[in-house]
Short mmCIF file of C-alpha atoms in Angstrom, two decimals:
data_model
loop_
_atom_site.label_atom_id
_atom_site.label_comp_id
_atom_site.label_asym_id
_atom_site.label_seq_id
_atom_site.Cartn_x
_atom_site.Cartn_y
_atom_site.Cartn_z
CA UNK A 1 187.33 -78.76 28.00
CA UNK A 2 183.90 -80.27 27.45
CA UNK A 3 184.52 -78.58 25.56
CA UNK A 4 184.20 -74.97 27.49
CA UNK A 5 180.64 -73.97 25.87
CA UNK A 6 179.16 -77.48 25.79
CA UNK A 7 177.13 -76.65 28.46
CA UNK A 8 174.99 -74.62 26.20
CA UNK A 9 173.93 -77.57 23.97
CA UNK A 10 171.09 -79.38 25.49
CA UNK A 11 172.09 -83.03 24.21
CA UNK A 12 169.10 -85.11 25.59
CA UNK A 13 167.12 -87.08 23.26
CA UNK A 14 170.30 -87.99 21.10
CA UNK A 15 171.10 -91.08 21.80
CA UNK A 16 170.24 -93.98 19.39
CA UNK A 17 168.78 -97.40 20.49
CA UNK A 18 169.84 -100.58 18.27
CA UNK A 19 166.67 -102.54 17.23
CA UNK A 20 166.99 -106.47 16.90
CA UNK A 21 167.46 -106.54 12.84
CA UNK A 22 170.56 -104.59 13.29
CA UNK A 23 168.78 -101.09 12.24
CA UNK A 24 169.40 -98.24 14.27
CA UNK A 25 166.31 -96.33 15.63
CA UNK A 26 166.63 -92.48 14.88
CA UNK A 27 169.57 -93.40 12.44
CA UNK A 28 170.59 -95.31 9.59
CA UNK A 29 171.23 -98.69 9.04
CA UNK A 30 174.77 -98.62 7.86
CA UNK A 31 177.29 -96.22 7.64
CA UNK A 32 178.03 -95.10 4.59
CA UNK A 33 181.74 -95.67 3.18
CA UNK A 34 182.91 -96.85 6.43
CA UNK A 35 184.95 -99.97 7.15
CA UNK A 36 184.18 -102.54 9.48
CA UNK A 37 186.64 -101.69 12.17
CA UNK A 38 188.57 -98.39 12.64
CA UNK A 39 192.33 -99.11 13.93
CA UNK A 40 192.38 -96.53 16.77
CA UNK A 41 196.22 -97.45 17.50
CA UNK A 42 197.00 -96.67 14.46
CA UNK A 43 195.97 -93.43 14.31
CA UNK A 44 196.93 -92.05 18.18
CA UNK A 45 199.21 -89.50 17.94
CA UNK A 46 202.76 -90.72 19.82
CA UNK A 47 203.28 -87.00 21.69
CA UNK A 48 201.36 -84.08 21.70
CA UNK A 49 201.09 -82.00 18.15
CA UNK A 50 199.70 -78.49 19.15
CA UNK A 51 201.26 -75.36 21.55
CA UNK A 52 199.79 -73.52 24.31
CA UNK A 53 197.78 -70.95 24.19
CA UNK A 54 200.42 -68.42 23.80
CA UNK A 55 202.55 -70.45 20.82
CA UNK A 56 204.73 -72.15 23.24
CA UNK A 57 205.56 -76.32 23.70
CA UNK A 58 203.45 -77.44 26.25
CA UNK A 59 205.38 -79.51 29.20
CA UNK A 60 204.99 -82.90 30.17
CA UNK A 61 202.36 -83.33 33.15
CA UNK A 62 205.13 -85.38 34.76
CA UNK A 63 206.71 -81.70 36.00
CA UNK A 64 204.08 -81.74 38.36
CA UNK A 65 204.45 -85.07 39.95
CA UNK A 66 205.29 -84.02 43.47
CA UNK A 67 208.69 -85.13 45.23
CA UNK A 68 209.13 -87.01 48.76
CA UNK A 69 210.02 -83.84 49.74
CA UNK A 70 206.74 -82.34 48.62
CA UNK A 71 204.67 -84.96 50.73
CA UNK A 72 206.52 -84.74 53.94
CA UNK A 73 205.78 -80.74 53.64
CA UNK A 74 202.05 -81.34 53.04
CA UNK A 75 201.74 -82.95 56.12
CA UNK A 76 202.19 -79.99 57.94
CA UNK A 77 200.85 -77.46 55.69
CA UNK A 78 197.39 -76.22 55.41
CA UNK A 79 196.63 -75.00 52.04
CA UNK A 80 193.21 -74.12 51.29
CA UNK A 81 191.92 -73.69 47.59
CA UNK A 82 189.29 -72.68 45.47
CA UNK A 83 187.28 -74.27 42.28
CA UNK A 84 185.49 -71.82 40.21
CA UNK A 85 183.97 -73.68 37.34
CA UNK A 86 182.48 -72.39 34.19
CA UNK A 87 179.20 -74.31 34.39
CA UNK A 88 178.29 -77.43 36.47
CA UNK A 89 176.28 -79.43 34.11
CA UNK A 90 178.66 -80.91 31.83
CA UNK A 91 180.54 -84.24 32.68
CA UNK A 92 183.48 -82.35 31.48
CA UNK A 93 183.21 -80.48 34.45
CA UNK A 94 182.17 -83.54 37.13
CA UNK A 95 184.96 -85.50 36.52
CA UNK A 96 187.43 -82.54 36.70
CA UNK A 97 185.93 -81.42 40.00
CA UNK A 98 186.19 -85.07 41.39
CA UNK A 99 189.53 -85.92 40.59
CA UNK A 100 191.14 -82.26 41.63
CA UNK A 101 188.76 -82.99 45.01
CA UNK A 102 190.09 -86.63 45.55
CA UNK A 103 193.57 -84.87 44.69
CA UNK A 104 193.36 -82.62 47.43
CA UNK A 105 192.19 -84.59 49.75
CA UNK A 106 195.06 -87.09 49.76
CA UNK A 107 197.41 -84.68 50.15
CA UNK A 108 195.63 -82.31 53.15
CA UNK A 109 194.90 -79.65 50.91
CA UNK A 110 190.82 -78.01 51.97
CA UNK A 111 189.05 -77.15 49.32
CA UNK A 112 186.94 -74.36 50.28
CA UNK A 113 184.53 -73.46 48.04
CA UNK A 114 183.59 -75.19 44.32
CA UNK A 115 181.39 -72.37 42.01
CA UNK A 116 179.31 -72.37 38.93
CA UNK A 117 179.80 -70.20 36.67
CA UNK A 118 176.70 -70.76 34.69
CA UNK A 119 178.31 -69.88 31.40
CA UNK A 120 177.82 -66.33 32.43
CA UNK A 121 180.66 -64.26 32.66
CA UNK A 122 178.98 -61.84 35.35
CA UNK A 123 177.67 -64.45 37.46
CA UNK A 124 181.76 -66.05 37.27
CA UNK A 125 183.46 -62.51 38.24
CA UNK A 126 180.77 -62.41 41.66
CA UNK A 127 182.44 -66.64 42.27
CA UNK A 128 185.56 -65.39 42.12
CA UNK A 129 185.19 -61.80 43.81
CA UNK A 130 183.41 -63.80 46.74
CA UNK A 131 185.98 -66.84 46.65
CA UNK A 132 188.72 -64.11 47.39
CA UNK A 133 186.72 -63.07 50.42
CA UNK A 134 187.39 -67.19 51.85
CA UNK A 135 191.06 -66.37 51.41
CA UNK A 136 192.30 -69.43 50.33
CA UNK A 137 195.83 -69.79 48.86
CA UNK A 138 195.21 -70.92 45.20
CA UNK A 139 192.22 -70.78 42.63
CA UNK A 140 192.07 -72.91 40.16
CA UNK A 141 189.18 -71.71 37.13
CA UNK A 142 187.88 -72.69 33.74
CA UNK A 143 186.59 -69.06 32.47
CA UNK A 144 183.38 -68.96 30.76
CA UNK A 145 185.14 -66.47 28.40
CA UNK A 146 188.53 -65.75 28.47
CA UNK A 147 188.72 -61.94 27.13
CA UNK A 148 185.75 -61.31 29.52
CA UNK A 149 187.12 -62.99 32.69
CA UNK A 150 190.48 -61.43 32.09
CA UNK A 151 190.14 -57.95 34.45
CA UNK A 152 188.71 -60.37 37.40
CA UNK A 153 191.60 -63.38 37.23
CA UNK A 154 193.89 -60.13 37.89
CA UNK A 155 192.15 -59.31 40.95
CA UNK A 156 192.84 -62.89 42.41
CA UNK A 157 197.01 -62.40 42.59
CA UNK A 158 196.48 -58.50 43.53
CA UNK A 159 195.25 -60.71 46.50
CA UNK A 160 198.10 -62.05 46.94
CA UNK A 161 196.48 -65.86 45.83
CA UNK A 162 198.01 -68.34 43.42
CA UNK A 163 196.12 -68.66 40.17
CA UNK A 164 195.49 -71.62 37.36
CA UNK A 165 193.72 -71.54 34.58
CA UNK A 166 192.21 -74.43 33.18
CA UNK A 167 192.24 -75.43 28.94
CA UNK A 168 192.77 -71.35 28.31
CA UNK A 169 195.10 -68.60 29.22
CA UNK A 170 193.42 -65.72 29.38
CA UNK A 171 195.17 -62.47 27.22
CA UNK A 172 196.99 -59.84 28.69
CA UNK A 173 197.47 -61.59 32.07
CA UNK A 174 201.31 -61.94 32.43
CA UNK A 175 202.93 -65.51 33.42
CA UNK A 176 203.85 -66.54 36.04
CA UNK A 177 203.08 -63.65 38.33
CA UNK A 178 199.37 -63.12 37.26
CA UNK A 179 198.74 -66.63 36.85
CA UNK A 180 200.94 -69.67 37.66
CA UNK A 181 200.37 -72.07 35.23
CA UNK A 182 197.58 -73.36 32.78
CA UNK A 183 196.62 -76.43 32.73
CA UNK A 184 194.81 -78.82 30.16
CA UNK A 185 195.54 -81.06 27.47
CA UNK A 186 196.86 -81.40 23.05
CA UNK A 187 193.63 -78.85 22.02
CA UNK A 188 194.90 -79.45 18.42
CA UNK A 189 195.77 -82.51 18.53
CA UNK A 190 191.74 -83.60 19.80
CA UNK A 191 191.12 -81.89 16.14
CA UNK A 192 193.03 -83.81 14.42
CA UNK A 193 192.20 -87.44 15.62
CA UNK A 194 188.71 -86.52 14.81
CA UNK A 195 189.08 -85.91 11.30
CA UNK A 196 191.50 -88.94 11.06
CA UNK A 197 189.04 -90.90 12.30
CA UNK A 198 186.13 -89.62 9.39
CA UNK A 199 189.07 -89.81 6.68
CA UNK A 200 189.00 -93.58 7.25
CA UNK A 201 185.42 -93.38 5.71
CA UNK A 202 185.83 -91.40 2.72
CA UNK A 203 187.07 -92.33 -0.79
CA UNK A 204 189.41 -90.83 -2.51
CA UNK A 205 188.59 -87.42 -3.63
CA UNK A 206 185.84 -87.02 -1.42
CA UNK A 207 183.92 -84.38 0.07
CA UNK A 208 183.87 -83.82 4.41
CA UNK A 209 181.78 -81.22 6.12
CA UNK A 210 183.30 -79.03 8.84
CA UNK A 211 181.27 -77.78 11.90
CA UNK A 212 182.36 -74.33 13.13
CA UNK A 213 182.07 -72.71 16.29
CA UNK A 214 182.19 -68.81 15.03
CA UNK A 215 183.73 -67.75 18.24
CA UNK A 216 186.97 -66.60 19.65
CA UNK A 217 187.43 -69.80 21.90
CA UNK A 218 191.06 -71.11 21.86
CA UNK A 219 190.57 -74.73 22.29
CA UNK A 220 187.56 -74.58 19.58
CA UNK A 221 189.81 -73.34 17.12
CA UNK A 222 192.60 -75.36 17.97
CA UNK A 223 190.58 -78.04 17.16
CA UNK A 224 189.61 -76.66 14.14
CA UNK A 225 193.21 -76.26 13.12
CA UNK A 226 194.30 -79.02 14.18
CA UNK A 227 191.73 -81.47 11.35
CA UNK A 228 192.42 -78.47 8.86
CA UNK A 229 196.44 -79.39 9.12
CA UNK A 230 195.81 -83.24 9.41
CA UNK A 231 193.61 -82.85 5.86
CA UNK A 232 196.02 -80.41 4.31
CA UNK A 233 198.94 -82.96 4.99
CA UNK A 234 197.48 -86.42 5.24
CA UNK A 235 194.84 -86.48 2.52
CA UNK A 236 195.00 -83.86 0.43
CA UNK A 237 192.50 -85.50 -2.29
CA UNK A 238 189.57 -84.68 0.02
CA UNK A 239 187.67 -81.42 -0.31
CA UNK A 240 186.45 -79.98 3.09
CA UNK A 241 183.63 -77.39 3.36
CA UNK A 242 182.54 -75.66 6.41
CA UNK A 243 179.70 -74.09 7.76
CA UNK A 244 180.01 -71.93 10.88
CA UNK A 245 177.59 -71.56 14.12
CA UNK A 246 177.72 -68.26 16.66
CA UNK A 247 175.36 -70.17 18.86
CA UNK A 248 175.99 -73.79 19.61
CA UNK A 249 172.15 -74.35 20.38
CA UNK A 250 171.94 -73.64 16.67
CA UNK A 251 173.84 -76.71 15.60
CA UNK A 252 170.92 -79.52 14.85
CA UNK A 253 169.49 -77.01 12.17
CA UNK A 254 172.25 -75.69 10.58
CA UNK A 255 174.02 -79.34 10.73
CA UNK A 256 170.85 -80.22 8.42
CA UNK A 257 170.70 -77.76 6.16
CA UNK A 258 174.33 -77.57 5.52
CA UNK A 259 174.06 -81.68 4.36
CA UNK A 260 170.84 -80.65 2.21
CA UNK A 261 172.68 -77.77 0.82
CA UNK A 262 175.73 -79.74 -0.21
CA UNK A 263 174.45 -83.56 -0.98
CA UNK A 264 178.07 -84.47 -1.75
CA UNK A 265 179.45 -84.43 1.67
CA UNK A 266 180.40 -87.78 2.85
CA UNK A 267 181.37 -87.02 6.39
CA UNK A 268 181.03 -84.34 9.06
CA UNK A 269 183.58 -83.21 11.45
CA UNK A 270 182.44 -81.38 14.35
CA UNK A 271 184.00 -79.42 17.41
CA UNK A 272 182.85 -81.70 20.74
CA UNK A 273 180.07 -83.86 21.83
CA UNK A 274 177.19 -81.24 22.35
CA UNK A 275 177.51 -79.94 18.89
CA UNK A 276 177.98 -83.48 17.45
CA UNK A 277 175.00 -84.85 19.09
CA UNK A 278 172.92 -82.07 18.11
CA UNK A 279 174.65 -82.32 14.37
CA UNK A 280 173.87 -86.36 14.46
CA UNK A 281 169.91 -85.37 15.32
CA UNK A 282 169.87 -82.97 12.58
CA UNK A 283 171.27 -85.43 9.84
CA UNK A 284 169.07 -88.06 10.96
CA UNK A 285 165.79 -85.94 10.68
CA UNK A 286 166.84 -85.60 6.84
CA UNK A 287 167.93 -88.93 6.13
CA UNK A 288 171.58 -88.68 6.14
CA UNK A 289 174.00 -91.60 6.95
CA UNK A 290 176.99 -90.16 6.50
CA UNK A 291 179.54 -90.74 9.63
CA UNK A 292 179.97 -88.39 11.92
CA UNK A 293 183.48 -87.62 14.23
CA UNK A 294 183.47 -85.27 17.75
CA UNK A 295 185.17 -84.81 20.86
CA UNK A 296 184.95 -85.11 24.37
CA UNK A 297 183.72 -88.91 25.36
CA UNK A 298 180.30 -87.83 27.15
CA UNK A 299 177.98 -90.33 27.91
CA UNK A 300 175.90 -90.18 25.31
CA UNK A 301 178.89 -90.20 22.81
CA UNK A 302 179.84 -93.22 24.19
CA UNK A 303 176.70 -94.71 23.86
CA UNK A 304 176.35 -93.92 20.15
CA UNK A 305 179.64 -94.95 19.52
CA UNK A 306 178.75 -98.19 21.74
CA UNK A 307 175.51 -99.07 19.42
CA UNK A 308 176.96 -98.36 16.21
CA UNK A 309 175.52 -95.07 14.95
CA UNK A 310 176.76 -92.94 12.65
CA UNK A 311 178.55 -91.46 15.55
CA UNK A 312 181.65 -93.49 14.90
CA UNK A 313 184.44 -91.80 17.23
CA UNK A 314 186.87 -89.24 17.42
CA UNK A 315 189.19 -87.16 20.06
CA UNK A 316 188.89 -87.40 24.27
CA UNK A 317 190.41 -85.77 26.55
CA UNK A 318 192.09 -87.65 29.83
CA UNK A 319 190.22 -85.78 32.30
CA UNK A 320 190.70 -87.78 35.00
CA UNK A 321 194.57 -87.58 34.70
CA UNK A 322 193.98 -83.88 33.76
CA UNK A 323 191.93 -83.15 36.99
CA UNK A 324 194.58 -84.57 39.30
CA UNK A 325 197.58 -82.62 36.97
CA UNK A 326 195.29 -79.57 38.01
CA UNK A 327 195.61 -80.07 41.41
CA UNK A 328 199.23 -81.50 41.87
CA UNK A 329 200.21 -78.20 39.43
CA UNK A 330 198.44 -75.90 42.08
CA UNK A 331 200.26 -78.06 45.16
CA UNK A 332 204.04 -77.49 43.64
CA UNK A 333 202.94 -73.57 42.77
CA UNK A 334 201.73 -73.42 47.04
CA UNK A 335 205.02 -74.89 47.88
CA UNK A 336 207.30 -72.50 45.80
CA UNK A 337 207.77 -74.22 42.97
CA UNK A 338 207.47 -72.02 39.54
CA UNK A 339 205.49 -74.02 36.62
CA UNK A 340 205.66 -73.97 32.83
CA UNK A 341 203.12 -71.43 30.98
CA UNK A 342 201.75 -74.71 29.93
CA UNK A 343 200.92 -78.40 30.88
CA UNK A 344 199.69 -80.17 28.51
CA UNK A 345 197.92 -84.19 28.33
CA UNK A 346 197.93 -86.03 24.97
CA UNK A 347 194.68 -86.34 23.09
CA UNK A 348 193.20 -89.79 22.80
CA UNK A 349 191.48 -91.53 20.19
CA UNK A 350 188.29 -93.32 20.24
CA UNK A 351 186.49 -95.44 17.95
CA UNK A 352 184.57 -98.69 18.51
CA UNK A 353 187.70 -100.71 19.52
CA UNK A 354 188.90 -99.24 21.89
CA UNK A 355 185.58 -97.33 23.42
CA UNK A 356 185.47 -99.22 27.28
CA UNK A 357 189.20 -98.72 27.91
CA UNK A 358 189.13 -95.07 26.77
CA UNK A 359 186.39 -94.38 28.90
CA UNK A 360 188.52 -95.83 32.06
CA UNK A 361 191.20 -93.43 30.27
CA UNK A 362 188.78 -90.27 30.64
CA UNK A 363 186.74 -90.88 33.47
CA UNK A 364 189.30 -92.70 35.69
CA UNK A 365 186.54 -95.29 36.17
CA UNK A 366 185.15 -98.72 35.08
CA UNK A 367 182.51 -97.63 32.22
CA UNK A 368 178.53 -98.01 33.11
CA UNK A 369 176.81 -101.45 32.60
CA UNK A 370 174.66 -100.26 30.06
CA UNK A 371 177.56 -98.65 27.96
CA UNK A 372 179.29 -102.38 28.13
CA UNK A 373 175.98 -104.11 27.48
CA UNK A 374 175.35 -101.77 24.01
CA UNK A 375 178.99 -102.54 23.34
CA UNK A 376 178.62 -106.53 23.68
CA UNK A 377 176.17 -106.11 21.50
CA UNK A 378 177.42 -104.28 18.26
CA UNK A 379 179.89 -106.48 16.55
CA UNK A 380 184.07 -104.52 16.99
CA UNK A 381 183.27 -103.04 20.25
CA UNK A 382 185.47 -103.38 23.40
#
């Protein structure tokens, strides 16, 4: 998700601009303890490492590839779905919402209504109480919070209509009669590229810095898991300390003070791009240089990553491929086919080497002309 919550971090003003001696403006002008290139081939996972949200393996998106069979019926059908999104104002959510549209569309499904949620959970339960009232066949949903959207996704198969949720399964609803499927991508392993990524920066027997999100979100704390587990096995010698945050909005401060607080921290992990922008603003307002890792290549990630600030990489998700897996999952569930609990994408790994053909990776498009004109201009970036 992008990641769920990131719509709460306001992450404007974060981007860094490189100045012609090589400095960068609002940052530092080298990162400390970090190499000149970051292999980030050698440090993708080869299949996903975490479970779904109920402990399970997570299947291939490939079950939901749909058959000959599958097209001829959709010319005749007339399915009509719902989108009922927990914010609008993320690209998380954009590219979903474009590539489960385009989806759609090329097979004759309608899509009748797309909602946001405005990361309020009462606002969400009217979307989806008034989407029910359109009657369309399937709804597919990203809850603004899962324990508090739970009552209302029950409501949408007591109506008799097909169900998916996106990144989360929400507790207590039962599988695959409450809701068909979920749908989203390696949670855990997102985690753990990120802090592979920082590891590559810090000596042995170093300190790293942990950003986390104090809330009951299941892809937040499988991320958090997930670099916990990669430390714990991979490189023991390094000490990690953590600080956690109720409020995202919060991060920039608390990012700050937490460096102050503990000057031997060489590197700070942190849970997606909102938070790590807001983290990167925060370290540079005190000074720091130390690299930084996140999640969830946003544009202004990108951009950091592009000009060489102490943003330096981490995990992405493959939203593009993950929108259309939406849809197709919600196309075999309308035509009587039963899907896993859980369909999940592999995490990918970005660093500067690899930043312009991740982004076609995530966003299922060629990346913006500024993004390749900040990478042509920072020595190791493609």
């Amino acid at each position: 998700m992008g990641l769920l919550v990131a719509g709460l971090v306001a992450t404007t003003g974060c981007s860094a601009v490189t100045t012609a001696d090589g400095t960068t403006a609002g940052g530092a002008a080298s990162i400390s303890g970090c190499p000149e290139k970051i292999d980030s081939a050698a440090l993708q996972p080869p299949t996903p490492v975490g479970l779904s949200p109920r402990g399970n393996a997570p299947a291939s998106p490939d079950v939901a590839e749909l058959t000959d069979a599958d097209i001829a019926k959709l010319k005749t059908s007339k399915f009509k779905v719902g989108i009922a999104m927990q914010t609008a104002d993320i690209d998380y959510t954009t590219i979903l919402v474009r590539a489960m549209k385009r989806t759609f569309a090329e097979n004759n499904v309608e899509v009748v209504a797309v909602t946001d949620g405005g990361w309020n959970v009462t606002k969400q339960q009217t979307d989806i109480q008034n989407m029910i009232q359109l009657k369309p066949d399937g709804i597919l949903s990203v809850p603004t919070d899962s324990v508090g959207m739970a009552s209302t996704y029950r409501t949408v198969s007591q109506a008799g209509i097909k169900l998916i949720t996106l990144d989360d399964m929400p507790p207590g609803l039962e599988w695959p009669n409450e809701v068909a499927t979920s749908s989203g991508m390696d949670q855990k392993g997102m985690g753990q590229i990120a802090m592979a990524v920082l590891a590559q920066c810090i000596p042995k027997g170093g300190t790293v810095g942990m950003v986390k999100i104090d809330i009951v979100l299941w892809a937040a704390n499988q991320r958090d898991e997930g670099a916990i587990e990669w430390l714990k096995r991979e490189r023991p010698d390094i000490k990690l300390k953590t600080v956690g945050v109720a409020n995202p909005k919060d991060v920039e401060q608390k990012a700050s003070d937490f460096v102050t607080a503990n000057p031997d921290l060489q590197g700070l992990w942190t849970p997606w791009d909102g938070p790590g922008l807001q983290a990167l603003a925060g370290l540079r307002g005190n000074g720091s240089n130390i690299p930084v890792t996140t999640q969830d290549l946003g544009t202004e990630f990108a951009m950091n990553v592009a000009q060489g600030t102490q943003l330096i990489g981490g995990g992405a998700q493959e939203l593009d491929a993950q929108g259309r897996t939406h849809a197709l999952a919600m196309i075999k569930v309308l035509l009587g086919d039963e899907m896993p609990e859980y369909i999940a994408h592999p995490a990918l790994v970005v660093t500067k080497d690899n930043l312009t053909a991740a982004w076609k990776q995530v966003w299922g498009s060629a990346p913006p002309a500024d993004l390749v004109k900040a990478c042509k201009a920072t020595a190791g970036c493609n």
